[in-house]
């Protein structure tokens, strides 16, 4: 364990994660690992049509399987309240992944929608019986082909946080007269989060009190949602999620498995565990929307951008789904004279899409950063130099001030570490045996936000500190960094701080999403610690103990502990908190352009004859504000890059365009990178605090993946001379 | 589902005769995947990991007899010099954990067109030793694969071993996957050169792993056996075309038919170059340990 060195701050140090020993020794219990007396196991039955009505469900064979307790369908399941329509005015309504009232309707809205659940004494019996449930349907005409629907896309509605479109000057006119142009179409397929831990729920009813262990990124909102759906007061619902095995956005919302597990527990009166299969994870949890994008760039011969057009088409569903800010990077990255961005959507009979690591920005940056590279080629200007010539002083789309922006410095640092100056400008000019070698670069960019979180901090006379906050830990290291922050703020050793989290009985926090959890919780922890410090000085003055340790002061004052709270969990307090938060978010958005950014540099090797691609070297230099923990922050950034490698080279949900069924709902068919696909990844951070954020934190969860696919596509172009604009870049695209 | 655990080969054969529907399982790296995906539900599993004699290898009469239960890891570490082609293919299987469990016998039992060892077994002229309570027999590798995931075993037979000649020239194996490890081959290829002999086979590019007979005849006739010179590009190209022509690939989630044909040609050209360089540098004969 790292110990505090006198006079040295804990913030910034690469401290081992607090939950590391529990995870490496198997002591950590995940949501599917809680044993209750009389525990039962559930298995879902997926619909096999994309749109229709259930005409009959034959459960006789399933019910006859030994160990089966019940088979629940819309015919016999307890009634549920329908989900509320999502509205940004009430953020918790967003938590409903879909608008479907599961097992309370005969309607089928996507292939894979659960239409029945088997509850049994063992998971094996449940799964065997689930396969024996026979469902008959009246099929209705379904629209499932994204490519075919693309022409029917309609303009996406915007909101204060995420504008649907934006405009400066007349980009189309400027494009028409620009001496140098690039105008290209890019596509990205449906991606799945595929966290290591499949979604899991253990649900227990005791009377009208509900306890749910759920692999959620969103404890507070899930609790509210369950209370609504099951018609019980929020105070009767407790959601626990101290350990979540990765989320990436896929566990942000309430998906059918969670609701149905709670429903099954209510119906049977017994504790129910529902662990999704990997196939369920693909078919009954939202994924990242596919996209078709156009980027058109116009520049003068000196490389100054005169026109930037970025448009996108994505997919939502008739029963929900998230708009994505695909073209957001185009509003912030380049000082183009004229800019137009527009986002539109198709609506399909499909599982609603959902947020996945850097929603919008991850796929939008692929198109934009590829196009910039293409323009650099047209101009004969080094792609880093082209970016520097167009680096803005103010936010390009609206002239807002940047709270902080050090992209130039990130490029300079990354280029030096990577050895960018050794790159030959000509594509297909470096060969090493059978391998064509290329280097690519792209910008990473992700907006930074701060919400509000309720926190209590207790400082006890024995010198220990307890931080209590219902935030989520999915492997990012949040408890560790908040302990570092609290220890520094109160001047106590790291080991003296205990952080309680992952429980809705704790003060309410934000969901883990949007790269905002660390800064949001840090803001409240700092405020609470400030209150404690002031109380402590008062006590010190009163007892004549100025300059002494907290233990000495509290002992002298005969006070066993002092508490400080930020925010309130009462109904009024929560409403006030939400109003304050929205006001702050909107005010922040109006005043500042705030973001984490960075520069990716990579080297790829492409087999000239088979088209196989190996990523051989990576350097990324980030401006993520202040880094609280070099180890956990770098891990997140590195993880984002690994996920980006998957996006660039492997990941693609293969969809049967006739039936709307995913054909590869497994890790043997849907490939993510393995160790042999990942090179050593060199991470560097500028570590300069953003003056408008708590401790200067800008967030590290998502910026890592942005730009990665473009950097690889650009490197592949440099290696081979082939420009691939459709992800993933598989070998066949490079040889035909 | 019953789980049968014989401890001797005789016991295993008796069980298989009694329960022809029992699916043999060794490392489980194929069978368990099929069970997990619910692609099959056998009435019983016949666990062969307790049968010690299946996990042995020996050399006699100039042949290596490789027990059906020897895992890939041991093929690599213990037989890398004697069976270099098979060891190469074994190194490309899955991950270390899968190589610790998976066996050549299992590869044959599953008879997937994409199985990694099949091209080597075909190109080396391996024979599959099978047994039942009725007695034993050997089947030439090219007669063993009868269809997609089908083989020449009778319902009461078990695979007991594979007989391969030790390398006496040069052997090469090459494969294309969609990522750098943990992949099912998009296509695979093996070539074996011995004095006056050429074995050429391909995998994952036809309903069954198959030999490319015309390409073999071409090599026997056209390779400059007597003069150890580098091969002419024209010869390599002609060979690659014959190999690609021997394929009968399909479009699937791992790759298109056109890409498979193209990539097979590349692998053929490359592997032949390596094999020939190996062959001529070893003077045509190779001393085995």
PDB file of C-alpha atoms in Angstrom, chain A residues 256-459:
ATOM      1  CA  UNK A 256     -35.376  -6.148 -19.904  1.00  0.00           C
ATOM      2  CA  UNK A 257     -33.301  -8.553 -17.806  1.00  0.00           C
ATOM      3  CA  UNK A 258     -33.421  -6.309 -14.741  1.00  0.00           C
ATOM      4  CA  UNK A 259     -37.147  -5.626 -14.923  1.00  0.00           C
ATOM      5  CA  UNK A 260     -38.032  -9.246 -15.628  1.00  0.00           C
ATOM      6  CA  UNK A 261     -35.866 -10.557 -12.786  1.00  0.00           C
ATOM      7  CA  UNK A 262     -37.682  -8.286 -10.330  1.00  0.00           C
ATOM      8  CA  UNK A 263     -41.000  -9.285 -11.875  1.00  0.00           C
ATOM      9  CA  UNK A 264     -40.161 -12.979 -11.556  1.00  0.00           C
ATOM     10  CA  UNK A 265     -39.203 -12.527  -7.918  1.00  0.00           C
ATOM     11  CA  UNK A 266     -42.508 -10.848  -7.240  1.00  0.00           C
ATOM     12  CA  UNK A 267     -44.466 -13.561  -9.062  1.00  0.00           C
ATOM     13  CA  UNK A 268     -42.737 -16.457  -7.317  1.00  0.00           C
ATOM     14  CA  UNK A 269     -42.194 -14.880  -3.932  1.00  0.00           C
ATOM     15  CA  UNK A 270     -38.635 -16.163  -4.056  1.00  0.00           C
ATOM     16  CA  UNK A 271     -35.271 -14.542  -4.713  1.00  0.00           C
ATOM     17  CA  UNK A 272     -34.438 -14.646  -8.431  1.00  0.00           C
ATOM     18  CA  UNK A 273     -31.079 -14.488 -10.136  1.00  0.00           C
ATOM     19  CA  UNK A 274     -31.005 -13.647 -13.833  1.00  0.00           C
ATOM     20  CA  UNK A 275     -27.616 -13.682 -15.520  1.00  0.00           C
ATOM     21  CA  UNK A 276     -27.883 -12.834 -19.199  1.00  0.00           C
ATOM     22  CA  UNK A 277     -26.211 -15.180 -21.638  1.00  0.00           C
ATOM     23  CA  UNK A 278     -23.804 -13.579 -24.063  1.00  0.00           C
ATOM     24  CA  UNK A 279     -26.495 -13.984 -26.699  1.00  0.00           C
ATOM     25  CA  UNK A 280     -28.983 -12.156 -24.456  1.00  0.00           C
ATOM     26  CA  UNK A 281     -26.442  -9.372 -24.031  1.00  0.00           C
ATOM     27  CA  UNK A 282     -26.461  -8.899 -27.801  1.00  0.00           C
ATOM     28  CA  UNK A 283     -30.195  -9.316 -28.329  1.00  0.00           C
ATOM     29  CA  UNK A 284     -31.778  -7.814 -25.205  1.00  0.00           C
ATOM     30  CA  UNK A 285     -29.504  -4.851 -24.453  1.00  0.00           C
ATOM     31  CA  UNK A 286     -29.184  -1.751 -26.616  1.00  0.00           C
ATOM     32  CA  UNK A 287     -26.122  -1.369 -28.809  1.00  0.00           C
ATOM     33  CA  UNK A 288     -24.350   1.496 -30.538  1.00  0.00           C
ATOM     34  CA  UNK A 289     -26.258   2.699 -33.573  1.00  0.00           C
ATOM     35  CA  UNK A 290     -24.840   2.115 -37.018  1.00  0.00           C
ATOM     36  CA  UNK A 291     -24.072   5.315 -38.876  1.00  0.00           C
ATOM     37  CA  UNK A 292     -23.694   6.715 -42.360  1.00  0.00           C
ATOM     38  CA  UNK A 293     -21.867  10.011 -42.475  1.00  0.00           C
ATOM     39  CA  UNK A 294     -20.752  12.603 -44.944  1.00  0.00           C
ATOM     40  CA  UNK A 295     -17.803  14.863 -44.325  1.00  0.00           C
ATOM     41  CA  UNK A 296     -17.018  17.571 -46.869  1.00  0.00           C
ATOM     42  CA  UNK A 297     -14.056  19.867 -46.388  1.00  0.00           C
ATOM     43  CA  UNK A 298     -12.961  22.884 -48.376  1.00  0.00           C
ATOM     44  CA  UNK A 299      -9.610  24.592 -47.908  1.00  0.00           C
ATOM     45  CA  UNK A 300      -7.413  27.194 -49.482  1.00  0.00           C
ATOM     46  CA  UNK A 301      -4.089  26.018 -50.857  1.00  0.00           C
ATOM     47  CA  UNK A 302      -2.399  26.984 -47.609  1.00  0.00           C
ATOM     48  CA  UNK A 303      -4.561  24.468 -45.781  1.00  0.00           C
ATOM     49  CA  UNK A 304      -6.890  26.923 -44.063  1.00  0.00           C
ATOM     50  CA  UNK A 305     -10.338  25.372 -43.806  1.00  0.00           C
ATOM     51  CA  UNK A 306     -13.029  27.453 -45.443  1.00  0.00           C
ATOM     52  CA  UNK A 307     -15.821  24.899 -45.318  1.00  0.00           C
ATOM     53  CA  UNK A 308     -16.648  22.018 -43.009  1.00  0.00           C
ATOM     54  CA  UNK A 309     -19.818  19.982 -43.536  1.00  0.00           C
ATOM     55  CA  UNK A 310     -20.511  16.949 -41.379  1.00  0.00           C
ATOM     56  CA  UNK A 311     -23.840  15.139 -41.555  1.00  0.00           C
ATOM     57  CA  UNK A 312     -24.929  11.865 -40.051  1.00  0.00           C
ATOM     58  CA  UNK A 313     -27.705   9.315 -40.186  1.00  0.00           C
ATOM     59  CA  UNK A 314     -28.166   7.017 -37.220  1.00  0.00           C
ATOM     60  CA  UNK A 315     -30.853   4.621 -36.069  1.00  0.00           C
ATOM     61  CA  UNK A 316     -33.350   4.633 -33.273  1.00  0.00           C
ATOM     62  CA  UNK A 317     -36.265   2.360 -32.617  1.00  0.00           C
ATOM     63  CA  UNK A 318     -40.019   2.728 -32.520  1.00  0.00           C
ATOM     64  CA  UNK A 319     -39.811   1.872 -28.820  1.00  0.00           C
ATOM     65  CA  UNK A 320     -37.014   4.147 -27.678  1.00  0.00           C
ATOM     66  CA  UNK A 321     -33.403   4.918 -28.319  1.00  0.00           C
ATOM     67  CA  UNK A 322     -30.910   7.708 -27.938  1.00  0.00           C
ATOM     68  CA  UNK A 323     -30.053  10.431 -30.416  1.00  0.00           C
ATOM     69  CA  UNK A 324     -26.282  10.548 -30.924  1.00  0.00           C
ATOM     70  CA  UNK A 325     -24.094  13.609 -31.248  1.00  0.00           C
ATOM     71  CA  UNK A 326     -22.178  12.187 -34.183  1.00  0.00           C
ATOM     72  CA  UNK A 327     -21.228  15.556 -35.656  1.00  0.00           C
ATOM     73  CA  UNK A 328     -20.311  17.233 -32.362  1.00  0.00           C
ATOM     74  CA  UNK A 329     -16.540  17.082 -32.957  1.00  0.00           C
ATOM     75  CA  UNK A 330     -17.005  19.146 -36.128  1.00  0.00           C
ATOM     76  CA  UNK A 331     -18.335  22.000 -34.004  1.00  0.00           C
ATOM     77  CA  UNK A 332     -15.263  22.147 -31.810  1.00  0.00           C
ATOM     78  CA  UNK A 333     -12.144  20.922 -33.539  1.00  0.00           C
ATOM     79  CA  UNK A 334     -11.339  23.163 -36.502  1.00  0.00           C
ATOM     80  CA  UNK A 335     -11.334  26.870 -37.060  1.00  0.00           C
ATOM     81  CA  UNK A 336     -13.238  26.635 -40.329  1.00  0.00           C
ATOM     82  CA  UNK A 337     -14.733  29.833 -41.697  1.00  0.00           C
ATOM     83  CA  UNK A 338     -18.011  28.119 -42.491  1.00  0.00           C
ATOM     84  CA  UNK A 339     -19.449  25.098 -40.706  1.00  0.00           C
ATOM     85  CA  UNK A 340     -22.617  23.089 -41.108  1.00  0.00           C
ATOM     86  CA  UNK A 341     -23.481  20.012 -39.099  1.00  0.00           C
ATOM     87  CA  UNK A 342     -26.737  18.104 -39.299  1.00  0.00           C
ATOM     88  CA  UNK A 343     -27.863  14.876 -37.684  1.00  0.00           C
ATOM     89  CA  UNK A 344     -30.784  12.747 -38.732  1.00  0.00           C
ATOM     90  CA  UNK A 345     -32.303   9.463 -37.679  1.00  0.00           C
ATOM     91  CA  UNK A 346     -34.117   6.486 -39.035  1.00  0.00           C
ATOM     92  CA  UNK A 347     -36.685   4.665 -36.937  1.00  0.00           C
ATOM     93  CA  UNK A 348     -36.651   0.903 -37.203  1.00  0.00           C
ATOM     94  CA  UNK A 349     -38.284  -2.145 -35.668  1.00  0.00           C
ATOM     95  CA  UNK A 350     -35.137  -2.792 -33.749  1.00  0.00           C
ATOM     96  CA  UNK A 351     -33.768  -2.977 -30.263  1.00  0.00           C
ATOM     97  CA  UNK A 352     -33.400   0.663 -29.172  1.00  0.00           C
ATOM     98  CA  UNK A 353     -29.839   1.869 -29.464  1.00  0.00           C
ATOM     99  CA  UNK A 354     -28.060   3.172 -26.389  1.00  0.00           C
ATOM    100  CA  UNK A 355     -24.993   5.057 -25.303  1.00  0.00           C
ATOM    101  CA  UNK A 356     -21.707   3.307 -25.833  1.00  0.00           C
ATOM    102  CA  UNK A 357     -18.361   4.769 -24.816  1.00  0.00           C
ATOM    103  CA  UNK A 358     -18.236   8.294 -26.272  1.00  0.00           C
ATOM    104  CA  UNK A 359     -21.640   8.040 -27.992  1.00  0.00           C
ATOM    105  CA  UNK A 360     -21.581  10.030 -31.202  1.00  0.00           C
ATOM    106  CA  UNK A 361     -18.037  11.270 -30.739  1.00  0.00           C
ATOM    107  CA  UNK A 362     -16.448   7.842 -31.162  1.00  0.00           C
ATOM    108  CA  UNK A 363     -17.996   7.217 -34.587  1.00  0.00           C
ATOM    109  CA  UNK A 364     -18.163  10.877 -35.623  1.00  0.00           C
ATOM    110  CA  UNK A 365     -14.464  11.323 -34.985  1.00  0.00           C
ATOM    111  CA  UNK A 366     -13.758   8.384 -37.280  1.00  0.00           C
ATOM    112  CA  UNK A 367     -15.317  10.209 -40.216  1.00  0.00           C
ATOM    113  CA  UNK A 368     -14.065  13.707 -39.436  1.00  0.00           C
ATOM    114  CA  UNK A 369     -10.521  12.695 -38.580  1.00  0.00           C
ATOM    115  CA  UNK A 370     -10.298  10.436 -41.640  1.00  0.00           C
ATOM    116  CA  UNK A 371     -11.468  13.301 -43.846  1.00  0.00           C
ATOM    117  CA  UNK A 372      -8.908  15.699 -42.384  1.00  0.00           C
ATOM    118  CA  UNK A 373      -6.224  13.147 -43.220  1.00  0.00           C
ATOM    119  CA  UNK A 374      -7.574  12.895 -46.751  1.00  0.00           C
ATOM    120  CA  UNK A 375      -7.431  16.664 -47.051  1.00  0.00           C
ATOM    121  CA  UNK A 376      -3.841  16.673 -45.802  1.00  0.00           C
ATOM    122  CA  UNK A 377      -3.063  14.243 -48.612  1.00  0.00           C
ATOM    123  CA  UNK A 378      -4.780  16.443 -51.208  1.00  0.00           C
ATOM    124  CA  UNK A 379      -2.877  19.477 -49.962  1.00  0.00           C
ATOM    125  CA  UNK A 380       0.448  17.750 -49.521  1.00  0.00           C
ATOM    126  CA  UNK A 381       0.611  19.060 -45.963  1.00  0.00           C
ATOM    127  CA  UNK A 382       1.614  16.947 -42.975  1.00  0.00           C
ATOM    128  CA  UNK A 383      -1.580  15.950 -41.169  1.00  0.00           C
ATOM    129  CA  UNK A 384      -0.324  17.250 -37.823  1.00  0.00           C
ATOM    130  CA  UNK A 385       0.682  20.534 -39.410  1.00  0.00           C
ATOM    131  CA  UNK A 386      -2.732  20.821 -41.108  1.00  0.00           C
ATOM    132  CA  UNK A 387      -4.431  20.451 -37.733  1.00  0.00           C
ATOM    133  CA  UNK A 388      -2.182  23.051 -36.154  1.00  0.00           C
ATOM    134  CA  UNK A 389      -2.960  25.523 -38.952  1.00  0.00           C
ATOM    135  CA  UNK A 390      -6.644  25.144 -38.125  1.00  0.00           C
ATOM    136  CA  UNK A 391      -6.435  25.014 -34.357  1.00  0.00           C
ATOM    137  CA  UNK A 392      -9.003  27.546 -33.073  1.00  0.00           C
ATOM    138  CA  UNK A 393      -8.614  30.162 -30.357  1.00  0.00           C
ATOM    139  CA  UNK A 394     -12.326  30.041 -29.544  1.00  0.00           C
ATOM    140  CA  UNK A 395     -14.999  27.428 -30.006  1.00  0.00           C
ATOM    141  CA  UNK A 396     -15.426  27.416 -33.800  1.00  0.00           C
ATOM    142  CA  UNK A 397     -19.180  27.053 -34.076  1.00  0.00           C
ATOM    143  CA  UNK A 398     -20.215  29.847 -31.692  1.00  0.00           C
ATOM    144  CA  UNK A 399     -17.157  31.717 -30.490  1.00  0.00           C
ATOM    145  CA  UNK A 400     -17.531  30.583 -26.883  1.00  0.00           C
ATOM    146  CA  UNK A 401     -14.376  30.587 -24.815  1.00  0.00           C
ATOM    147  CA  UNK A 402     -12.546  27.361 -24.149  1.00  0.00           C
ATOM    148  CA  UNK A 403     -12.291  26.819 -20.425  1.00  0.00           C
ATOM    149  CA  UNK A 404      -8.969  25.226 -21.225  1.00  0.00           C
ATOM    150  CA  UNK A 405      -7.514  23.737 -24.381  1.00  0.00           C
ATOM    151  CA  UNK A 406      -4.044  22.353 -24.877  1.00  0.00           C
ATOM    152  CA  UNK A 407      -4.406  20.330 -28.043  1.00  0.00           C
ATOM    153  CA  UNK A 408      -1.311  21.971 -29.559  1.00  0.00           C
ATOM    154  CA  UNK A 409       0.734  20.914 -26.566  1.00  0.00           C
ATOM    155  CA  UNK A 410      -0.703  17.397 -26.722  1.00  0.00           C
ATOM    156  CA  UNK A 411       0.302  17.108 -30.378  1.00  0.00           C
ATOM    157  CA  UNK A 412       3.794  18.403 -29.671  1.00  0.00           C
ATOM    158  CA  UNK A 413       4.267  15.965 -26.795  1.00  0.00           C
ATOM    159  CA  UNK A 414       2.819  12.996 -28.666  1.00  0.00           C
ATOM    160  CA  UNK A 415       4.800  13.676 -31.839  1.00  0.00           C
ATOM    161  CA  UNK A 416       8.024  13.827 -29.877  1.00  0.00           C
ATOM    162  CA  UNK A 417       7.402  10.615 -27.957  1.00  0.00           C
ATOM    163  CA  UNK A 418       6.249   8.772 -31.055  1.00  0.00           C
ATOM    164  CA  UNK A 419       8.942  10.006 -33.414  1.00  0.00           C
ATOM    165  CA  UNK A 420       6.494  11.461 -35.943  1.00  0.00           C
ATOM    166  CA  UNK A 421       9.300  13.346 -37.684  1.00  0.00           C
ATOM    167  CA  UNK A 422      10.589  10.016 -39.006  1.00  0.00           C
ATOM    168  CA  UNK A 423       7.462   9.521 -41.093  1.00  0.00           C
ATOM    169  CA  UNK A 424       7.935   9.725 -44.836  1.00  0.00           C
ATOM    170  CA  UNK A 425       5.154  11.793 -46.385  1.00  0.00           C
ATOM    171  CA  UNK A 426       4.478   9.411 -49.277  1.00  0.00           C
ATOM    172  CA  UNK A 427       1.907   6.635 -48.792  1.00  0.00           C
ATOM    173  CA  UNK A 428       3.119   3.081 -49.427  1.00  0.00           C
ATOM    174  CA  UNK A 429       6.732   4.089 -49.097  1.00  0.00           C
ATOM    175  CA  UNK A 430       7.879   1.919 -46.191  1.00  0.00           C
ATOM    176  CA  UNK A 431       8.171  -1.826 -46.399  1.00  0.00           C
ATOM    177  CA  UNK A 432       9.551  -4.338 -43.925  1.00  0.00           C
ATOM    178  CA  UNK A 433       9.596  -7.708 -45.662  1.00  0.00           C
ATOM    179  CA  UNK A 434       6.046  -8.613 -46.479  1.00  0.00           C
ATOM    180  CA  UNK A 435       4.693  -5.835 -44.270  1.00  0.00           C
ATOM    181  CA  UNK A 436       3.774  -2.382 -45.476  1.00  0.00           C
ATOM    182  CA  UNK A 437       4.357   0.044 -42.624  1.00  0.00           C
ATOM    183  CA  UNK A 438       2.405   3.232 -42.037  1.00  0.00           C
ATOM    184  CA  UNK A 439       1.915   5.892 -39.413  1.00  0.00           C
ATOM    185  CA  UNK A 440      -1.329   7.653 -38.655  1.00  0.00           C
ATOM    186  CA  UNK A 441      -2.571  10.396 -36.437  1.00  0.00           C
ATOM    187  CA  UNK A 442      -5.949  11.664 -35.245  1.00  0.00           C
ATOM    188  CA  UNK A 443      -7.435  13.964 -32.651  1.00  0.00           C
ATOM    189  CA  UNK A 444      -9.308  12.737 -29.584  1.00  0.00           C
ATOM    190  CA  UNK A 445     -12.030  14.964 -28.195  1.00  0.00           C
ATOM    191  CA  UNK A 446     -14.743  14.484 -25.614  1.00  0.00           C
ATOM    192  CA  UNK A 447     -16.850  17.135 -23.892  1.00  0.00           C
ATOM    193  CA  UNK A 448     -16.514  17.512 -20.139  1.00  0.00           C
ATOM    194  CA  UNK A 449     -19.461  17.978 -17.822  1.00  0.00           C
ATOM    195  CA  UNK A 450     -20.036  18.283 -14.120  1.00  0.00           C
ATOM    196  CA  UNK A 451     -23.349  17.344 -12.532  1.00  0.00           C
ATOM    197  CA  UNK A 452     -24.103  17.271  -8.822  1.00  0.00           C
ATOM    198  CA  UNK A 453     -23.818  14.481  -6.290  1.00  0.00           C
ATOM    199  CA  UNK A 454     -24.883  14.212  -2.677  1.00  0.00           C
ATOM    200  CA  UNK A 455     -22.099  13.261  -0.335  1.00  0.00           C
ATOM    201  CA  UNK A 456     -21.521  12.948   3.382  1.00  0.00           C
ATOM    202  CA  UNK A 457     -18.088  12.887   4.935  1.00  0.00           C
ATOM    203  CA  UNK A 458     -17.389  11.949   8.548  1.00  0.00           C
ATOM    204  CA  UNK A 459     -14.167  12.745  10.347  1.00  0.00           C
TER     205      UNK A 459
END
